Structures are given as C-alpha cells and as structure tokens.
mmCIF file of C-alpha atoms in Angstrom:
data_model
loop_
_atom_site.group_PDB
_atom_site.id
_atom_site.type_symbol
_atom_site.label_atom_id
_atom_site.label_comp_id
_atom_site.label_asym_id
_atom_site.label_seq_id
_atom_site.Cartn_x
_atom_site.Cartn_y
_atom_site.Cartn_z
ATOM 1 C CA MET Y 1 127.451 93.376 126.921
ATOM 2 C CA PRO Y 2 130.071 95.701 127.849
ATOM 3 C CA VAL Y 3 133.544 94.703 126.496
ATOM 4 C CA ARG Y 4 136.896 95.689 127.845
ATOM 5 C CA ILE Y 5 140.322 95.322 126.445
ATOM 6 C CA ARG Y 6 142.748 94.627 129.651
ATOM 7 C CA LEU Y 7 145.370 92.146 130.695
ATOM 8 C CA ALA Y 8 144.869 88.873 131.935
ATOM 9 C CA ARG Y 9 148.018 87.463 134.172
ATOM 10 C CA HIS Y 10 149.918 84.086 132.904
ATOM 11 C CA GLY Y 11 153.157 82.709 133.750
ATOM 12 C CA HIS Y 12 154.511 81.675 136.633
ATOM 13 C CA ARG Y 13 155.096 83.094 139.913
ATOM 14 C CA LYS Y 14 157.442 86.338 139.908
ATOM 15 C CA SER Y 15 157.864 85.772 136.130
ATOM 16 C CA PRO Y 16 154.401 87.167 134.555
ATOM 17 C CA VAL Y 17 153.262 87.299 130.793
ATOM 18 C CA TYR Y 18 150.259 89.301 130.043
ATOM 19 C CA HIS Y 19 147.907 88.384 127.537
ATOM 20 C CA ILE Y 20 145.970 91.480 125.868
ATOM 21 C CA VAL Y 21 142.701 90.505 125.941
ATOM 22 C CA ALA Y 22 138.955 91.499 124.756
ATOM 23 C CA ILE Y 23 136.621 90.273 127.073
ATOM 24 C CA ASN Y 24 133.246 90.633 128.630
ATOM 25 C CA SER Y 25 133.793 93.372 131.788
ATOM 26 C CA ARG Y 26 131.647 91.086 134.072
ATOM 27 C CA ARG Y 27 134.085 88.291 133.808
ATOM 28 C CA PRO Y 28 137.228 87.647 136.274
ATOM 29 C CA ARG Y 29 140.871 88.511 135.430
ATOM 30 C CA GLU Y 30 141.886 85.218 133.971
ATOM 31 C CA GLY Y 31 138.193 84.208 132.472
ATOM 32 C CA LYS Y 32 137.687 83.277 128.916
ATOM 33 C CA PRO Y 33 138.400 86.111 126.574
ATOM 34 C CA LEU Y 34 136.379 86.772 123.697
ATOM 35 C CA GLU Y 35 139.463 87.175 121.384
ATOM 36 C CA LEU Y 36 143.362 87.037 122.303
ATOM 37 C CA LEU Y 37 144.813 90.493 120.786
ATOM 38 C CA GLY Y 38 148.576 90.207 121.767
ATOM 39 C CA ILE Y 39 151.132 89.219 124.507
ATOM 40 C CA TYR Y 40 152.594 91.651 126.869
ATOM 41 C CA ASP Y 41 156.121 90.229 128.827
ATOM 42 C CA PRO Y 42 157.148 93.285 131.124
ATOM 43 C CA ILE Y 43 160.117 91.723 132.590
ATOM 44 C CA PRO Y 44 163.038 93.404 130.705
ATOM 45 C CA ARG Y 45 164.885 90.353 128.995
ATOM 46 C CA VAL Y 46 168.267 90.267 127.257
ATOM 47 C CA ARG Y 47 167.348 90.221 123.123
ATOM 48 C CA VAL Y 48 168.726 86.859 121.481
ATOM 49 C CA ASP Y 49 168.594 88.152 118.093
ATOM 50 C CA ASP Y 50 170.838 91.240 118.973
ATOM 51 C CA PRO Y 51 173.580 91.865 116.502
ATOM 52 C CA ILE Y 52 176.105 93.565 119.059
ATOM 53 C CA ILE Y 53 175.628 90.662 120.939
ATOM 54 C CA GLY Y 54 176.095 88.155 118.511
ATOM 55 C CA GLY Y 55 172.976 87.197 116.952
ATOM 56 C CA GLY Y 56 172.082 83.773 115.271
ATOM 57 C CA GLY Y 57 169.898 83.072 118.166
ATOM 58 C CA ILE Y 58 172.636 82.519 120.750
ATOM 59 C CA PRO Y 59 172.354 84.146 123.901
ATOM 60 C CA PRO Y 60 175.019 85.640 125.475
ATOM 61 C CA PRO Y 61 177.311 83.834 127.989
ATOM 62 C CA ALA Y 62 176.116 84.509 131.544
ATOM 63 C CA ALA Y 63 179.573 86.505 132.408
ATOM 64 C CA ASN Y 64 178.227 89.067 129.706
ATOM 65 C CA VAL Y 65 175.122 89.862 131.313
ATOM 66 C CA PHE Y 66 176.181 91.468 134.174
ATOM 67 C CA GLY Y 67 179.790 92.387 133.156
ATOM 68 C CA SER Y 68 181.423 95.537 133.381
ATOM 69 C CA ASP Y 69 180.277 97.218 129.878
ATOM 70 C CA PRO Y 70 176.509 97.190 130.130
ATOM 71 C CA SER Y 71 176.102 98.780 126.647
ATOM 72 C CA LEU Y 72 177.345 95.412 124.901
ATOM 73 C CA VAL Y 73 173.814 94.056 126.623
ATOM 74 C CA ARG Y 74 170.605 95.471 125.957
ATOM 75 C CA LYS Y 75 167.323 94.364 127.721
ATOM 76 C CA GLU Y 76 164.095 94.856 126.231
ATOM 77 C CA LYS Y 77 160.254 94.342 127.233
ATOM 78 C CA LYS Y 78 158.467 92.470 124.422
ATOM 79 C CA ILE Y 79 155.056 93.244 123.479
ATOM 80 C CA GLU Y 80 153.326 91.174 120.484
ATOM 81 C CA TRP Y 81 149.797 92.607 119.223
ATOM 82 C CA ASN Y 82 147.646 92.560 116.361
ATOM 83 C CA VAL Y 83 146.717 96.149 115.618
ATOM 84 C CA GLU Y 84 143.969 95.576 113.244
ATOM 85 C CA ARG Y 85 141.982 93.816 115.936
ATOM 86 C CA ILE Y 86 142.759 95.990 118.715
ATOM 87 C CA LYS Y 87 141.625 99.124 116.469
ATOM 88 C CA TRP Y 88 138.464 96.976 115.437
ATOM 89 C CA TRP Y 89 137.602 96.657 118.912
ATOM 90 C CA LEU Y 90 137.939 100.288 120.003
ATOM 91 C CA GLY Y 91 136.003 101.349 116.888
ATOM 92 C CA VAL Y 92 132.967 98.904 117.914
ATOM 93 C CA GLY Y 93 132.725 100.332 121.197
ATOM 94 C CA ALA Y 94 135.281 98.266 123.509
ATOM 95 C CA GLU Y 95 136.820 100.157 126.594
ATOM 96 C CA PRO Y 96 140.485 99.633 127.097
ATOM 97 C CA THR Y 97 141.786 99.754 130.932
ATOM 98 C CA ARG Y 98 144.258 102.560 132.084
ATOM 99 C CA THR Y 99 146.931 99.856 131.765
ATOM 100 C CA VAL Y 100 146.230 99.097 128.040
ATOM 101 C CA VAL Y 101 145.736 102.687 126.826
ATOM 102 C CA LYS Y 102 149.325 103.262 128.458
ATOM 103 C CA LEU Y 103 150.717 100.569 126.477
ATOM 104 C CA LEU Y 104 148.889 101.354 123.310
ATOM 105 C CA GLU Y 105 149.974 105.088 123.625
ATOM 106 C CA ARG Y 106 153.805 103.897 124.331
ATOM 107 C CA GLY Y 107 153.452 101.372 121.199
ATOM 108 C CA GLY Y 108 151.887 104.216 119.084
ATOM 109 C CA VAL Y 109 148.189 102.858 118.346
ATOM 110 C CA LEU Y 110 146.982 105.213 119.891
ATOM 111 C CA THR Y 111 147.710 109.182 118.939
ATOM 112 C CA THR Y 112 146.863 111.978 121.320
ATOM 113 C CA PRO Y 113 144.261 113.418 121.583
ATOM 114 C CA HIS Y 114 142.081 110.260 121.809
ATOM 115 C CA LYS Y 115 138.874 109.327 123.576
ATOM 116 C CA TRP Y 116 140.810 107.879 126.654
ATOM 117 C CA GLN Y 117 142.860 110.866 127.548
ATOM 118 C CA HIS Y 118 144.177 110.900 130.684
ATOM 119 C CA PRO Y 119 146.634 113.338 132.640
ATOM 120 C CA TRP Y 120 149.291 110.959 131.878
ATOM 121 C CA SER Y 121 149.072 110.729 128.472
ATOM 122 C CA PRO Y 122 151.408 112.753 126.435
ATOM 123 C CA ALA Y 123 150.638 116.214 125.165
ATOM 124 C CA PRO Y 124 150.331 116.450 121.611
ATOM 125 C CA SER Y 125 153.064 118.068 119.676
ATOM 126 C CA SER Y 126 152.576 120.834 116.785
ATOM 127 C CA GLU Y 127 154.610 119.674 114.586
ATOM 128 C CA GLN Y 128 153.428 116.006 113.802
ATOM 129 C CA SER Y 129 150.778 115.268 111.370
ATOM 130 C CA PRO Y 130 147.578 113.439 113.233
ATOM 131 C CA SER Y 131 148.561 110.319 111.320
ATOM 132 C CA SER Y 132 152.281 110.041 112.171
ATOM 133 C CA THR Y 133 153.755 108.553 115.515
ATOM 134 C CA SER Y 134 156.677 109.376 117.312
ATOM 135 C CA GLY Y 135 160.015 107.809 117.312
ATOM 136 C CA SER Y 136 160.498 104.743 115.398
ATOM 137 C CA VAL Y 137 156.963 103.464 116.384
ATOM 138 C CA GLU Y 138 155.139 101.606 113.307
ATOM 139 C CA THR Y 139 151.577 100.565 113.370
ATOM 140 C CA ALA Y 140 151.536 98.371 110.135
ATOM 141 C CA ALA Y 141 151.311 94.936 111.042
ATOM 142 C CA GLY Y 142 154.287 93.014 111.108
ATOM 143 C CA GLU Y 143 156.241 95.860 111.686
ATOM 144 C CA THR Y 144 158.274 96.475 114.736
ATOM 145 C CA THR Y 145 157.061 98.880 117.489
ATOM 146 C CA GLY Y 146 159.106 101.517 119.601
ATOM 147 C CA PHE Y 147 159.931 98.862 122.306
ATOM 148 C CA ALA Y 148 161.157 95.468 121.192
ATOM 149 C CA GLY Y 149 157.411 94.581 120.205
ATOM 150 C CA LYS Y 150 155.848 93.599 116.665
ATOM 151 C CA THR Y 151 152.611 93.381 115.243
ATOM 152 C CA ALA Y 152 150.813 90.134 114.199
ATOM 153 C CA SER Y 153 148.744 90.365 111.173
#
C-alpha cells in the first residue's frame, strides 16, 4: 500500500484550511486518512495573542487592521503538526507531495540535503551543522516553528 503525506482541503469556499495527512495514494483528496498529522491555514490572519496588539485574546479593533501603521498588525499563516509522527511516516517510506516538502523545509522538519530534494529547495549552507535548522525554527514537540506554527506532541 503506497502511502503519501499530502494536504486534504477543508473549510469554506475562499477560506481553505488544509489537513496534513498520511493517506493511501489511491484515495481521493478528501478520503479517510490513515492519520491526521497536522493542520495548515494558508490565509494570513491577525495574531490575537500578539503583545504589540494588546494580547490576552483580544483582537484589534477593525480600524487598526487596515490602519495607516501596518507595523502594529502582523498577519501570519498558521501550521500545527506532530513532528514525531511526520518523521516516523517518512522513516517507514511515506512519500510527501511537493507542497508538503516545501512546508516541511520551511518549518525546519526537513533539512537539506534530503531524499526529496528539488530545484526550489534551499541550498545547504556550509556554516550550518547537519542537525541545526535555519532561523528560529525549532522542531522539538511543543515548540514554535519559523512561521507561526506549533508542533503538537
């Protein structure tokens, strides 16, 4: 049974939310997955817990979202995933799609060079050790990734 790690689209029209799933490659896009590995929201949204905005779960007033000072409002894409399970599925031979490879590279789960290397993948730098990741990306369970995502345990 060939297993793929791919995105399953959910959400409403013009407001997609994708589930990162391990699924049999012969199943349809929204078919029942073997396991849910994470959730990816590609729409940049205002962070409610941002200390600059005010924090405490209080969203900014509507006037501030499109105000004259864009530095006050930061919009970020959100991703939550289980890094341990993703690495396990990759270890047992699951094949990620191109989009999932890009997400895993950007989030620091896959470091270059790797098995699914593509021309768009970032070139490995000589000053990084093979186990380190770029920027502030952390892959340990429960830690924040580079682009407003969180890993789940």
